[in-house]
PDB file of C-alpha atoms in Angstrom:
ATOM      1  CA  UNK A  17       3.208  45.769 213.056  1.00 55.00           C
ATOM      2  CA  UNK A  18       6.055  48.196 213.365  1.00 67.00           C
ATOM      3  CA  UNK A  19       6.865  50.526 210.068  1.00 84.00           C
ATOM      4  CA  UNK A  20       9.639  49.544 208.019  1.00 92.00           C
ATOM      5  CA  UNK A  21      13.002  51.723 208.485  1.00 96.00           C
ATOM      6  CA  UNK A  22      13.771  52.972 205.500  1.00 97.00           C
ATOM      7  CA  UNK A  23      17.972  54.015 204.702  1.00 98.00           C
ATOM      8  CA  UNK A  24      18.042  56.626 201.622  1.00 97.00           C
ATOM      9  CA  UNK A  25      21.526  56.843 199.992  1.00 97.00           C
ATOM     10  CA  UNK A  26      22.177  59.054 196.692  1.00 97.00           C
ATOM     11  CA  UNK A  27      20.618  56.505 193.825  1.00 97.00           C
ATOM     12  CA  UNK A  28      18.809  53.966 196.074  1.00 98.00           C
ATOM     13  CA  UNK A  29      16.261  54.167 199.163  1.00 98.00           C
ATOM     14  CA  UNK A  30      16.190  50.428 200.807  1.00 98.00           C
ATOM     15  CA  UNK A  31      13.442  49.319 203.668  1.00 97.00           C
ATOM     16  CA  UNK A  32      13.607  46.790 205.897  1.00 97.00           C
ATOM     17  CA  UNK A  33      10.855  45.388 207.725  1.00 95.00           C
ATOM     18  CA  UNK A  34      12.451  43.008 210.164  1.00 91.00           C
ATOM     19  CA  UNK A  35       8.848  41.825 211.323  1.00 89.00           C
ATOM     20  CA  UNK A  36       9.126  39.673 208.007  1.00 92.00           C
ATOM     21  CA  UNK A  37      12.977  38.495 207.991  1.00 92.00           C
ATOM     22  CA  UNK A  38      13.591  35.243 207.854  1.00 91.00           C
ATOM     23  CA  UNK A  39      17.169  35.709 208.080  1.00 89.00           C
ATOM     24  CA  UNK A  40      18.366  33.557 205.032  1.00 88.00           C
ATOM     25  CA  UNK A  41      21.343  36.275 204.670  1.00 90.00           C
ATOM     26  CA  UNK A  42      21.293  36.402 201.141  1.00 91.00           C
ATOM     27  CA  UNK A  43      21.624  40.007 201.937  1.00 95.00           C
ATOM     28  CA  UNK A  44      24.873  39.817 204.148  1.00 95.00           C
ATOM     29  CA  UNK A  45      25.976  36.952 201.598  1.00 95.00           C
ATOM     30  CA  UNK A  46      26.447  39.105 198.258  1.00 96.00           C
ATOM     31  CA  UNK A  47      26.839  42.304 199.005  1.00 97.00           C
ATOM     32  CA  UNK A  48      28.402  42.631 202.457  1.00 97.00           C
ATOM     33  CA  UNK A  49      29.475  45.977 202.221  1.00 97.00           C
ATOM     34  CA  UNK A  50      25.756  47.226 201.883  1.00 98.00           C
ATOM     35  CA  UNK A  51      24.463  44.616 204.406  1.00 97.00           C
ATOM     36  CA  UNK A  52      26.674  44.053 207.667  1.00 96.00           C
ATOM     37  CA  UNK A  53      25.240  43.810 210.986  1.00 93.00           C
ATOM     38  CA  UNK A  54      27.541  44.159 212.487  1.00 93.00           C
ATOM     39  CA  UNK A  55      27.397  47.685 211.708  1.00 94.00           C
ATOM     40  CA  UNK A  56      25.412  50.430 213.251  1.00 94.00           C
ATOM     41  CA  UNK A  57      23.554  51.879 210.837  1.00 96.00           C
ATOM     42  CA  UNK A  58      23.638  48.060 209.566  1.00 97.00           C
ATOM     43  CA  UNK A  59      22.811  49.049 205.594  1.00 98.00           C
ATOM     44  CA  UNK A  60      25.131  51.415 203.428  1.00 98.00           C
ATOM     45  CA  UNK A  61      22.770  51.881 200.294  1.00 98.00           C
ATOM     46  CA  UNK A  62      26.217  54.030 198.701  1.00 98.00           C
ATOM     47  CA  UNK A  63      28.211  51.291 198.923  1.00 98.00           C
ATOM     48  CA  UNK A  64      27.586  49.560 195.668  1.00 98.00           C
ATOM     49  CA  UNK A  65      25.701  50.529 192.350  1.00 97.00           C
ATOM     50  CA  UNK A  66      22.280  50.759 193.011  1.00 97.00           C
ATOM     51  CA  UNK A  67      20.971  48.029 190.256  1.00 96.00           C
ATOM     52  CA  UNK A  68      23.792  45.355 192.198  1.00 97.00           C
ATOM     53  CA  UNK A  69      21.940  46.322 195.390  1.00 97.00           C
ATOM     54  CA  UNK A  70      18.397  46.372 193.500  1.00 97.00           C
ATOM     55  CA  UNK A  71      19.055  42.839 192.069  1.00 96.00           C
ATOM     56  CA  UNK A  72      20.078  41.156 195.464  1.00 96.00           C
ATOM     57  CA  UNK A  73      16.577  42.683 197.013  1.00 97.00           C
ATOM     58  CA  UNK A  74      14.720  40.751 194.596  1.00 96.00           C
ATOM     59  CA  UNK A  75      16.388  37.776 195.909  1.00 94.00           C
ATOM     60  CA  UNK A  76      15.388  38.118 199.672  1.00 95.00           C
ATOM     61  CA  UNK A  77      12.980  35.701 199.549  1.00 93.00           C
ATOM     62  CA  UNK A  78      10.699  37.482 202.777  1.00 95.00           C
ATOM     63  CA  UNK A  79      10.203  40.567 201.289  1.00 96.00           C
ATOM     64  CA  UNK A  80      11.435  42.197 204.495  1.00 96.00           C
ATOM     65  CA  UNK A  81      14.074  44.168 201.730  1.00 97.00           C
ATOM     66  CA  UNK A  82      12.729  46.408 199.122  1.00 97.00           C
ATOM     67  CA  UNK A  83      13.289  49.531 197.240  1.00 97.00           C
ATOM     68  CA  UNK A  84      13.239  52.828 195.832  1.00 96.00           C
ATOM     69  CA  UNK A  85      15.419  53.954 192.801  1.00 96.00           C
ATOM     70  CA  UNK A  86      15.941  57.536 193.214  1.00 96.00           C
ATOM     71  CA  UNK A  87      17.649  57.877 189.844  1.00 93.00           C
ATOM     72  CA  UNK A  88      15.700  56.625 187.492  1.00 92.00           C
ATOM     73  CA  UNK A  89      16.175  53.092 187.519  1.00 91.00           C
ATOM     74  CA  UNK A  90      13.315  50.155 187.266  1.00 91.00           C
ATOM     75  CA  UNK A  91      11.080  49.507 190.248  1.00 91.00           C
ATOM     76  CA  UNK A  92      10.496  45.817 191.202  1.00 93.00           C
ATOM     77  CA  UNK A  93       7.186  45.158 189.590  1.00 93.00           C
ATOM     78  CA  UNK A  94       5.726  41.554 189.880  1.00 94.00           C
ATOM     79  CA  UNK A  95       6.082  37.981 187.995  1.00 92.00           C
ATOM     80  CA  UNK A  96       3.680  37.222 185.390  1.00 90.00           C
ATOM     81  CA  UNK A  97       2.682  33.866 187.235  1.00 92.00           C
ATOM     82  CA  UNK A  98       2.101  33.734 190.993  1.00 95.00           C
ATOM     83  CA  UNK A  99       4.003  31.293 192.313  1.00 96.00           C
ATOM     84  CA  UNK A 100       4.671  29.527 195.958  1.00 97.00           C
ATOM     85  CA  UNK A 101       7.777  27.333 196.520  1.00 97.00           C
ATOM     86  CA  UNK A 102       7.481  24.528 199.217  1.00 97.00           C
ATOM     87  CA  UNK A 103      10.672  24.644 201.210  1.00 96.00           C
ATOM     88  CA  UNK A 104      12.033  21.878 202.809  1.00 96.00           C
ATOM     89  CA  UNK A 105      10.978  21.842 206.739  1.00 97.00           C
ATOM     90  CA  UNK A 106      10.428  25.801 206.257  1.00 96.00           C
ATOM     91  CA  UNK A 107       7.938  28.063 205.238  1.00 97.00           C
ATOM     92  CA  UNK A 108       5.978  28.888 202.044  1.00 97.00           C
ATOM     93  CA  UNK A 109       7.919  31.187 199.695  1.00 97.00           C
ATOM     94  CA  UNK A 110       5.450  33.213 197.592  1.00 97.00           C
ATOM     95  CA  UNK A 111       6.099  35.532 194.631  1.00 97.00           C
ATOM     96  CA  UNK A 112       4.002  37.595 192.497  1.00 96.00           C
ATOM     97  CA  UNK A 113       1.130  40.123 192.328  1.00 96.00           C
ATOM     98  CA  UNK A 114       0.165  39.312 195.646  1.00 97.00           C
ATOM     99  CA  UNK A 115      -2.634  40.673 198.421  1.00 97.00           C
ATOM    100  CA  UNK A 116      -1.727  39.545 202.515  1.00 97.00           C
ATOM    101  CA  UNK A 117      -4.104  39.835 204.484  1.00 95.00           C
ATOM    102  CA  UNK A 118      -5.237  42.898 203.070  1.00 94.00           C
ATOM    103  CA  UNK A 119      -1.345  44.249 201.917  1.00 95.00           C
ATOM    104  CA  UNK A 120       0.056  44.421 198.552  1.00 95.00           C
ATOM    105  CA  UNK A 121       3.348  42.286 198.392  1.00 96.00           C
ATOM    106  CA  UNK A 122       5.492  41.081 195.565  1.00 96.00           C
ATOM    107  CA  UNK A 123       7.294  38.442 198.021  1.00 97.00           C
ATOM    108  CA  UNK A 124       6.015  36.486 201.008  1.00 97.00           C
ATOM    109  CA  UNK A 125       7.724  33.997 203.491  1.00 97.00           C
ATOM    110  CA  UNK A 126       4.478  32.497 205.371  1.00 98.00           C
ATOM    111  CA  UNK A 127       4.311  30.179 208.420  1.00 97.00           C
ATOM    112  CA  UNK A 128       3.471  26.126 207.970  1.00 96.00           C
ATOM    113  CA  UNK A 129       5.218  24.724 211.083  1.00 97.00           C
ATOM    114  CA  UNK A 130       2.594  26.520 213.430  1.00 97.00           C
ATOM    115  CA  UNK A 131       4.714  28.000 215.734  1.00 96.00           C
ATOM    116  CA  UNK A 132       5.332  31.500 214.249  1.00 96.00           C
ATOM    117  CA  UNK A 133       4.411  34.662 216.616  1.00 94.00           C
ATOM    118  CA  UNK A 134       4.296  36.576 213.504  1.00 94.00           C
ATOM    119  CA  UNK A 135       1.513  35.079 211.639  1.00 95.00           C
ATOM    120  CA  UNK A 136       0.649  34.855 208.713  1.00 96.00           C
ATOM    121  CA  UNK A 137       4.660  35.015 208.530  1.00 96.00           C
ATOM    122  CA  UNK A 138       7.364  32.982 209.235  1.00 96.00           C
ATOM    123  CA  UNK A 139       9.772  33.876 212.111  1.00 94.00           C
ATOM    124  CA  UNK A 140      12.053  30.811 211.709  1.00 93.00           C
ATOM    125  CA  UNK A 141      10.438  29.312 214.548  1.00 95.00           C
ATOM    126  CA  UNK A 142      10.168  26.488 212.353  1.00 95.00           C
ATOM    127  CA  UNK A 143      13.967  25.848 213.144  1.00 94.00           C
ATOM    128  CA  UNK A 144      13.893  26.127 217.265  1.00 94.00           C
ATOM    129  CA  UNK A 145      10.822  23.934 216.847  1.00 95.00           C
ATOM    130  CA  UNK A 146      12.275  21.284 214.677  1.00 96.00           C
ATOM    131  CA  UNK A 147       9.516  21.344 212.451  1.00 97.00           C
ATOM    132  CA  UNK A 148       9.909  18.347 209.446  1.00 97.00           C
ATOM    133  CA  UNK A 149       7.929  18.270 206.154  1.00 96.00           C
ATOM    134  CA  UNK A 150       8.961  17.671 202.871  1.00 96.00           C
ATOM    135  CA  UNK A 151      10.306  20.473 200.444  1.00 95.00           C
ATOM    136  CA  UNK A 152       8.923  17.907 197.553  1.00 94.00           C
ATOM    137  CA  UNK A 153       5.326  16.800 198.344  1.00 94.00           C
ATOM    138  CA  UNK A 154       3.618  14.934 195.518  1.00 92.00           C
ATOM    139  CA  UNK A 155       1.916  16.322 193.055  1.00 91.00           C
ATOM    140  CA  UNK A 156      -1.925  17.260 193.481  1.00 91.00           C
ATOM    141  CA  UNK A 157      -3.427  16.178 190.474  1.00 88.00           C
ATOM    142  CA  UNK A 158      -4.903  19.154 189.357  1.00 87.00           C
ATOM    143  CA  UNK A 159      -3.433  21.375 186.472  1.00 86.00           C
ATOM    144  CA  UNK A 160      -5.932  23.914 185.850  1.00 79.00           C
ATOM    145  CA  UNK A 161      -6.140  26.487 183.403  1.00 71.00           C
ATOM    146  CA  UNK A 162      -5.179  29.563 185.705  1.00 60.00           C
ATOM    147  CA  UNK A 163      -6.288  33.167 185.064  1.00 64.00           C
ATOM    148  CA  UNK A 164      -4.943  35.782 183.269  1.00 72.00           C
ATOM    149  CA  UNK A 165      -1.387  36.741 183.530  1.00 70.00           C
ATOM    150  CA  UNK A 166      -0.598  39.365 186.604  1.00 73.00           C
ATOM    151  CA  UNK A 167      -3.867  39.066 188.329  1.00 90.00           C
ATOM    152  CA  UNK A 168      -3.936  39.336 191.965  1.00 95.00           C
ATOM    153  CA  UNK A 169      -3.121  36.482 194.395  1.00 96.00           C
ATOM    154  CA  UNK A 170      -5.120  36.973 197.721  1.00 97.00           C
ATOM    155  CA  UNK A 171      -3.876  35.201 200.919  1.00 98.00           C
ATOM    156  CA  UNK A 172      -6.309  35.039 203.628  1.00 98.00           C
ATOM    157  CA  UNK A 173      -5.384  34.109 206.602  1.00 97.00           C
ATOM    158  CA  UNK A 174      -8.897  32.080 208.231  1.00 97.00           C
ATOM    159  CA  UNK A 175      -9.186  32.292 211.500  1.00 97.00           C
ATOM    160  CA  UNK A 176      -7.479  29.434 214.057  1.00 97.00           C
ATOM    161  CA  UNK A 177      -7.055  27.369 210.282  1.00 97.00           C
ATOM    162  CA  UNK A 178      -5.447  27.616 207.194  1.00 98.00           C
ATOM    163  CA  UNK A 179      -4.421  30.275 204.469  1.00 98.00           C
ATOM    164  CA  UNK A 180      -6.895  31.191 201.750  1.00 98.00           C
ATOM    165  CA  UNK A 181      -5.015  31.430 198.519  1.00 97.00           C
ATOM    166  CA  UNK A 182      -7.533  32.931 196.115  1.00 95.00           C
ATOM    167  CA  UNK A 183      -6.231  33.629 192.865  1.00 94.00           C
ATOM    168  CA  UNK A 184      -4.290  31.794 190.179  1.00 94.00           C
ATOM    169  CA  UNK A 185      -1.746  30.346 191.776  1.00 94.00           C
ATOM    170  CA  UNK A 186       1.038  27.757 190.766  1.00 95.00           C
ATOM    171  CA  UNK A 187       2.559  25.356 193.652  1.00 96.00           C
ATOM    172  CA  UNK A 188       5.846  23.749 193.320  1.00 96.00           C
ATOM    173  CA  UNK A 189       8.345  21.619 194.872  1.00 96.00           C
ATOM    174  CA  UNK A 190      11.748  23.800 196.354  1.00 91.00           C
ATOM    175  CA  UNK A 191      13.435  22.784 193.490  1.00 90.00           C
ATOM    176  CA  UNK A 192      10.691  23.891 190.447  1.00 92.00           C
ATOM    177  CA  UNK A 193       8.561  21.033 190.054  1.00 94.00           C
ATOM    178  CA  UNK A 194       5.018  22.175 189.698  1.00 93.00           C
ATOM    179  CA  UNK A 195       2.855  20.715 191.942  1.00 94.00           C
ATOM    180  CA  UNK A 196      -0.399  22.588 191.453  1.00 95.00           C
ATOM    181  CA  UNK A 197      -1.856  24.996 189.580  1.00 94.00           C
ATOM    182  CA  UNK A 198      -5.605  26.398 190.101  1.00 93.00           C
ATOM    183  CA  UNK A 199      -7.305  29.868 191.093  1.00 92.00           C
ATOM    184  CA  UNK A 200      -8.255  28.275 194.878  1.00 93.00           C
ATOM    185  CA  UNK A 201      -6.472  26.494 197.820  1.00 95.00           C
ATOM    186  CA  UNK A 202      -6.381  26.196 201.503  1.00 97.00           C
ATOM    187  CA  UNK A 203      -2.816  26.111 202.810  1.00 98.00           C
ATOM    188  CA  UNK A 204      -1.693  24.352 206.245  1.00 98.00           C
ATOM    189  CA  UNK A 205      -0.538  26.817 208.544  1.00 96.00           C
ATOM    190  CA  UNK A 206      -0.670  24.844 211.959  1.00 97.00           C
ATOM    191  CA  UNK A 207       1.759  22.366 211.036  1.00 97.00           C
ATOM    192  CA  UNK A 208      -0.203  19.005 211.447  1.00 97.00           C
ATOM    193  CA  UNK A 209      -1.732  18.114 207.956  1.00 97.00           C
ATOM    194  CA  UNK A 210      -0.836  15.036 206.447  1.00 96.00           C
ATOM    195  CA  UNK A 211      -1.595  16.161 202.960  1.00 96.00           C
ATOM    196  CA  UNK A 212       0.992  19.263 203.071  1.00 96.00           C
ATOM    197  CA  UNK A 213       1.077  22.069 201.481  1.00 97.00           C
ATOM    198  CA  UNK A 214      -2.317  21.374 201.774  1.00 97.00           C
ATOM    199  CA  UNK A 215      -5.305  21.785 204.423  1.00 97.00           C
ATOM    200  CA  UNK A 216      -6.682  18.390 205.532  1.00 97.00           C
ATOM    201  CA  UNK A 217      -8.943  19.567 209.119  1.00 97.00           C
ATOM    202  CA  UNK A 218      -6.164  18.780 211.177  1.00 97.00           C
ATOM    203  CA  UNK A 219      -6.021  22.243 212.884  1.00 97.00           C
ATOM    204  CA  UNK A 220      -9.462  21.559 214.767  1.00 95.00           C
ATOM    205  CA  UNK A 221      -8.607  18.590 216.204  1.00 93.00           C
ATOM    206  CA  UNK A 222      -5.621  20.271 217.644  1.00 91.00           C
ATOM    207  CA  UNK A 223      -6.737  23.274 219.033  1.00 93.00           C
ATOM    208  CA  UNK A 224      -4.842  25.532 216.544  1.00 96.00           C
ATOM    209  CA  UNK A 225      -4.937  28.971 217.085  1.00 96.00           C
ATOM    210  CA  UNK A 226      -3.792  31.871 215.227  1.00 96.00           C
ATOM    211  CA  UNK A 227      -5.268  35.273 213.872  1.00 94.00           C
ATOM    212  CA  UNK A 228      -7.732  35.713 211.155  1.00 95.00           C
ATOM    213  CA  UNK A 229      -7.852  38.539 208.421  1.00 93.00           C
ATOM    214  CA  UNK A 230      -6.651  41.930 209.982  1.00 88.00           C
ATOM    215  CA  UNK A 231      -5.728  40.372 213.238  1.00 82.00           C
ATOM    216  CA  UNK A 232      -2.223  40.768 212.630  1.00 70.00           C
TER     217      UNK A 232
END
């Protein structure tokens, strides 16, 4: 996976790792003057205060954008909960104190249609592909104590099959609604489960292919 291009201003370093955009242009959106690309170098990291600019990173909901404050300022650090949000006909938005495939992340897009060629994470494929599941699935049932606070959330990626989420872990609907919550689950990743977010076996049947831990 290519490195991340990093654009240092006076108060603010952003990177950008555009193998994880998902282009949901909430950086172009509020604050156009720092994001444009239009522009060549696309990102200005002078041309706004550097907590405006910090706040809108923690909104990108990939993680492609992150920082470094230069003067001082906080450092993104993660939620206390680990959380993934189920978005409607799109990917799996995950934030917290979270472990990809082997990488420490605070914020995760990661492929359920099956058709990314950037697994574990979403391209937008999902789009092109015209890939359909609900953003509110019903509920699971289980409500499980979770673990402490801030521990680690790993997500495995199992080879031709689903992601491992190992760690406390809440699930909920794109608007809130908690779905889940338990230290264990096996995500769908190839699109074809009829118990989404969930794993149900489908991806044999199929033929389902995709890398497994530190195959991407």
């Amino acid at each position: 996976m290519a490195k991340p291009r990093r654009y240092e201003g006076k108060d603010i370093a952003i990177s950008f790792d555009m193998s994880r955009c998902v282009h949901a242009r909430n950086c172009f959106l509020k604050l156009p003057q720092v994001f444009d690309p239009e522009r060549r170098p696309w990102v200005d990291p002078d041309a706004a205060p550097a907590e405006e600019i910090a706040a809108m990173i923690r909104t990108c909901p990939s993680g492609a954008l992150t920082f470094e404050r230069l003067e001082g300022g906080l450092s993104e650090t993660p939620p206390g909960i680990n959380r993934v949000a189920v978005q409607e006909n799109g990917p799996n938005a995950f934030h917290g104190n979270l472990i990809v495939d082997g990488e420490p992340m605070i914020r995760a897009t990661l492929c359920r249609c099956g058709k990314s060629e950037k697994m574990p994470f979403c391209d937008f494929s999902h789009v092109k592909a015209g890939f359909r599941a609900t953003g509110a699935p019903e509920p699971s049932g289980k409500d499980a104590a979770a673990d402490t606070p801030g521990t680690e959330l790993e997500l495995i990626p199992c080879e031709d099959g689903p992601i491992e989420a190992r760690g406390p872990l809440e699930i909920t609907a794109a608007a809130g609604d908690r779905l889940h919550r338990g230290t264990r689950a096996f995500l769908c990743r190839c699109g074809m489960s009829s118990n989404k977010p969930f794993c149900d076996g489908s991806h044999k049947g199929a033929g389902f292919t995709a890398p497994g831990p530190g195959e991407s």
